[in-house]
CSV table of C-alpha atoms in Angstrom, one decimal:
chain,number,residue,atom,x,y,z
A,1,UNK,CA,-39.9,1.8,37.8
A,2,UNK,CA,-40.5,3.4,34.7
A,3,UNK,CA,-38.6,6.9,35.4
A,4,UNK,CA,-35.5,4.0,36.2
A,5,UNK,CA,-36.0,2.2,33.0
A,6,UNK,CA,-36.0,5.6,30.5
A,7,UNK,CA,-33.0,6.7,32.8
A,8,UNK,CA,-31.0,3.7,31.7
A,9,UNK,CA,-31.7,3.8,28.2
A,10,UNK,CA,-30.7,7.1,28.2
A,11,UNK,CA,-27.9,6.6,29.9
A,12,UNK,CA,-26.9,3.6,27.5
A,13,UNK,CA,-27.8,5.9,24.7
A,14,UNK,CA,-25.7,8.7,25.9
A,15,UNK,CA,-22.5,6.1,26.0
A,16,UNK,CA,-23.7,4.9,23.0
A,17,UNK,CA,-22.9,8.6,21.1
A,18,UNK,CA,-19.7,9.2,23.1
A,19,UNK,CA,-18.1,5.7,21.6
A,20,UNK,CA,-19.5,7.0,18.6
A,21,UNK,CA,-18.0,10.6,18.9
A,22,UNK,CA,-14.8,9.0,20.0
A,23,UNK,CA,-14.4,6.9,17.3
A,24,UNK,CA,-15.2,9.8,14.8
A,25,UNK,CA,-12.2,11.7,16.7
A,26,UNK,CA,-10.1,8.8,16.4
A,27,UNK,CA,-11.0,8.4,12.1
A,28,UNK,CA,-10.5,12.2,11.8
A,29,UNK,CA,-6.8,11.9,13.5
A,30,UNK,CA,-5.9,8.7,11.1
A,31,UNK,CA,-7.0,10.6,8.0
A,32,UNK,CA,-5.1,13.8,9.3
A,33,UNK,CA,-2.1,11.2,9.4
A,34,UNK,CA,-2.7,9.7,6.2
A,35,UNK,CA,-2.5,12.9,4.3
A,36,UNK,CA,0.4,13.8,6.3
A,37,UNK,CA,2.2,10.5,4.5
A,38,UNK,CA,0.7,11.4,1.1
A,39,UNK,CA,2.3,15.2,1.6
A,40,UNK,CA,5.9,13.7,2.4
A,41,UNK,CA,5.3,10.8,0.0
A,42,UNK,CA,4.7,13.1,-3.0
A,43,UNK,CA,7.2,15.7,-2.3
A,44,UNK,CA,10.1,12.0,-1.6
A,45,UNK,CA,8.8,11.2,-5.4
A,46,UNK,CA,9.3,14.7,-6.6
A,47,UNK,CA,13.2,15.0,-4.7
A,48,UNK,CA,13.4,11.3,-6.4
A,49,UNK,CA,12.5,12.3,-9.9
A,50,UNK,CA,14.4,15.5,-9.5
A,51,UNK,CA,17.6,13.7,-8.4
A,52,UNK,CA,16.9,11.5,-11.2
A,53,UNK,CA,16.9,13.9,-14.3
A,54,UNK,CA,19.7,16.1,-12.4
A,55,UNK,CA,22.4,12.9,-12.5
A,56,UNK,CA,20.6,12.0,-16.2
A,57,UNK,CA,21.1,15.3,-17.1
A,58,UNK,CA,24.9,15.5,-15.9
A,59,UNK,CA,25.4,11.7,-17.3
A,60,UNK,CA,25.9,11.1,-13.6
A,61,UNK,CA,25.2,8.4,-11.2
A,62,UNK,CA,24.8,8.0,-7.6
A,63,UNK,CA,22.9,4.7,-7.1
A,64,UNK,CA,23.0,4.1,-3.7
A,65,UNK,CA,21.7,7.9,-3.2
A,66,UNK,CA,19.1,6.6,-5.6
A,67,UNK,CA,18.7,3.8,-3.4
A,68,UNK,CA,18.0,5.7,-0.4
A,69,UNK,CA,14.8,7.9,-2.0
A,70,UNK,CA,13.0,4.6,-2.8
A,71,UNK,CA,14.0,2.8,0.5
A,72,UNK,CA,12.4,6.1,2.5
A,73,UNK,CA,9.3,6.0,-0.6
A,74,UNK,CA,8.8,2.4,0.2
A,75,UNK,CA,9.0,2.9,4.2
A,76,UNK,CA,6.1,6.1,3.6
A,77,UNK,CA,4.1,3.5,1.3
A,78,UNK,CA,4.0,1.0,4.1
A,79,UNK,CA,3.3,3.5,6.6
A,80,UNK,CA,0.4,4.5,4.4
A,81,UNK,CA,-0.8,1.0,3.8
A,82,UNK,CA,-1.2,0.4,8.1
A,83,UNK,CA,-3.1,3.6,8.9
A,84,UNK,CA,-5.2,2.9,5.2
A,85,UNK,CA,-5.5,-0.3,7.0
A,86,UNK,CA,-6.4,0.7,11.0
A,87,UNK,CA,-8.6,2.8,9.1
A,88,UNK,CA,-10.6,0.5,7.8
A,89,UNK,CA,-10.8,-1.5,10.5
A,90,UNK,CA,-13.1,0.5,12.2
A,91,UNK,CA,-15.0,0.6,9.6
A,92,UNK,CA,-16.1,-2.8,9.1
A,93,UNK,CA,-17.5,-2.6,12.8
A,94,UNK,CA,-19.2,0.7,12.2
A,95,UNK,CA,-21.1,0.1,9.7
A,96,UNK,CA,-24.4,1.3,11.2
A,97,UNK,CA,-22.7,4.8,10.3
A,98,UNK,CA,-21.7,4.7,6.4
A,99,UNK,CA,-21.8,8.4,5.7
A,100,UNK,CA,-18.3,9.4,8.2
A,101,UNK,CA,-15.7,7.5,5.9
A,102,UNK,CA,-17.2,9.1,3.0
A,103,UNK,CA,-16.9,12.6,4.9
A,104,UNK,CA,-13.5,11.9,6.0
A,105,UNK,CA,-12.3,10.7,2.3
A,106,UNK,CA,-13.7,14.4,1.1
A,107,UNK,CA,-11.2,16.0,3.6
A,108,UNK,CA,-8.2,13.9,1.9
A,109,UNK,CA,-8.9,15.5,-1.2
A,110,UNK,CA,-9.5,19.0,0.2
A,111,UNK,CA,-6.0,19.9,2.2
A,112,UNK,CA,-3.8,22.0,0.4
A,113,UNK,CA,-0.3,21.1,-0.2
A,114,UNK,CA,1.3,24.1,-2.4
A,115,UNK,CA,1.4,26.5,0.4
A,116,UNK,CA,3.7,23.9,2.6
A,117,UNK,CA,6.1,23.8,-0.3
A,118,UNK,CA,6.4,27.7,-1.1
A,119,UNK,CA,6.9,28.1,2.7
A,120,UNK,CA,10.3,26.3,2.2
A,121,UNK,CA,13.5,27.8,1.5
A,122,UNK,CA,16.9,25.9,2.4
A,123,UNK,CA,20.6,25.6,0.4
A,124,UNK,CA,23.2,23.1,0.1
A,125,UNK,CA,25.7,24.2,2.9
A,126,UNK,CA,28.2,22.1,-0.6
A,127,UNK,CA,27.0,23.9,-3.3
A,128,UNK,CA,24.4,26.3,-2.2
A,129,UNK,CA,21.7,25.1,-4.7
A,130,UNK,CA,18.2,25.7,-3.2
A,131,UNK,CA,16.7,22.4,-1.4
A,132,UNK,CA,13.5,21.7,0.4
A,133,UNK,CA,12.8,22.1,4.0
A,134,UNK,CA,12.5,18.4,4.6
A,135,UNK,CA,15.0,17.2,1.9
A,136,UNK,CA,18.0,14.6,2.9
A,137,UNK,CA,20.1,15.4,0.2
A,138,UNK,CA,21.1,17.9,-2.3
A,139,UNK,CA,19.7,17.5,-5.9
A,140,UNK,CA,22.0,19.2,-7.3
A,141,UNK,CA,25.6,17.8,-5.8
A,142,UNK,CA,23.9,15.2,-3.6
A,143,UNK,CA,26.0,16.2,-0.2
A,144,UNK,CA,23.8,15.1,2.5
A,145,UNK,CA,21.7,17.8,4.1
């Protein structure tokens, strides 16, 4: 009776550290998603702001161009917001286990961006002014990419 009862607890432990393990796969996949959306959040601000001095620069305008950057900034936001979110979620009924959103906070911090963006190397087909990889439009003439 006794070999049967530590045999169940173990066995209930063991499932206990697979949910456990699983759910720490599960945080570690959201957080490698949420720095995903901060990567193509910062470089849509950055196209943005360089779009933005390039038409002040050339007392241009293109507002619905314009438009478009802070439509696909606001749809990267909310995107960021729900994983943020699911994130947390978990969170609230882990919280026998403080210490792995702390470690997977660190890792936000720690991925590198700058050697995405050196990688990339693309012209305007219009006007062949250098663009990013993952741009939509040109900076310089605005054509659409």
């Amino acid at each position: 009776m006794d070999f049967n009862k530590l045999k169940e607890m173990g066995l209930e432990y063991a499932e206990k550290g697979r949910n456990a393990a699983m759910d720490l796969a599960e945080r570690g996949k959201t957080q490698a998603k949420i720095v995903n959306e901060q990567t193509k959040l910062a470089k849509a601000q950055r196209q943005l702001g360089a779009l933005v001095y390039s038409l002040a620069k050339g007392n241009e305008e293109n507002q619905p161009l314009v438009d478009k950057y802070i439509e696909m900034i606001d749809a990267i936001e909310k995107d960021l917001a729900d994983l943020r979110a699911s994130l947390d979620t978990p969170a609230a009924e882990a919280a026998a286990e403080p210490e792995a959103p702390a470690a997977a906070e660190s890792t936000t911090i720690e991925f590198p961006i700058e050697p995405e963006q050196k990688a990339e190397k693309k012209t305007c087909p219009q006007c062949g002014a250098p663009v990013s990889e993952d741009a939509l439009f040109c900076n310089k003439c605005g054509a659409q990419l």
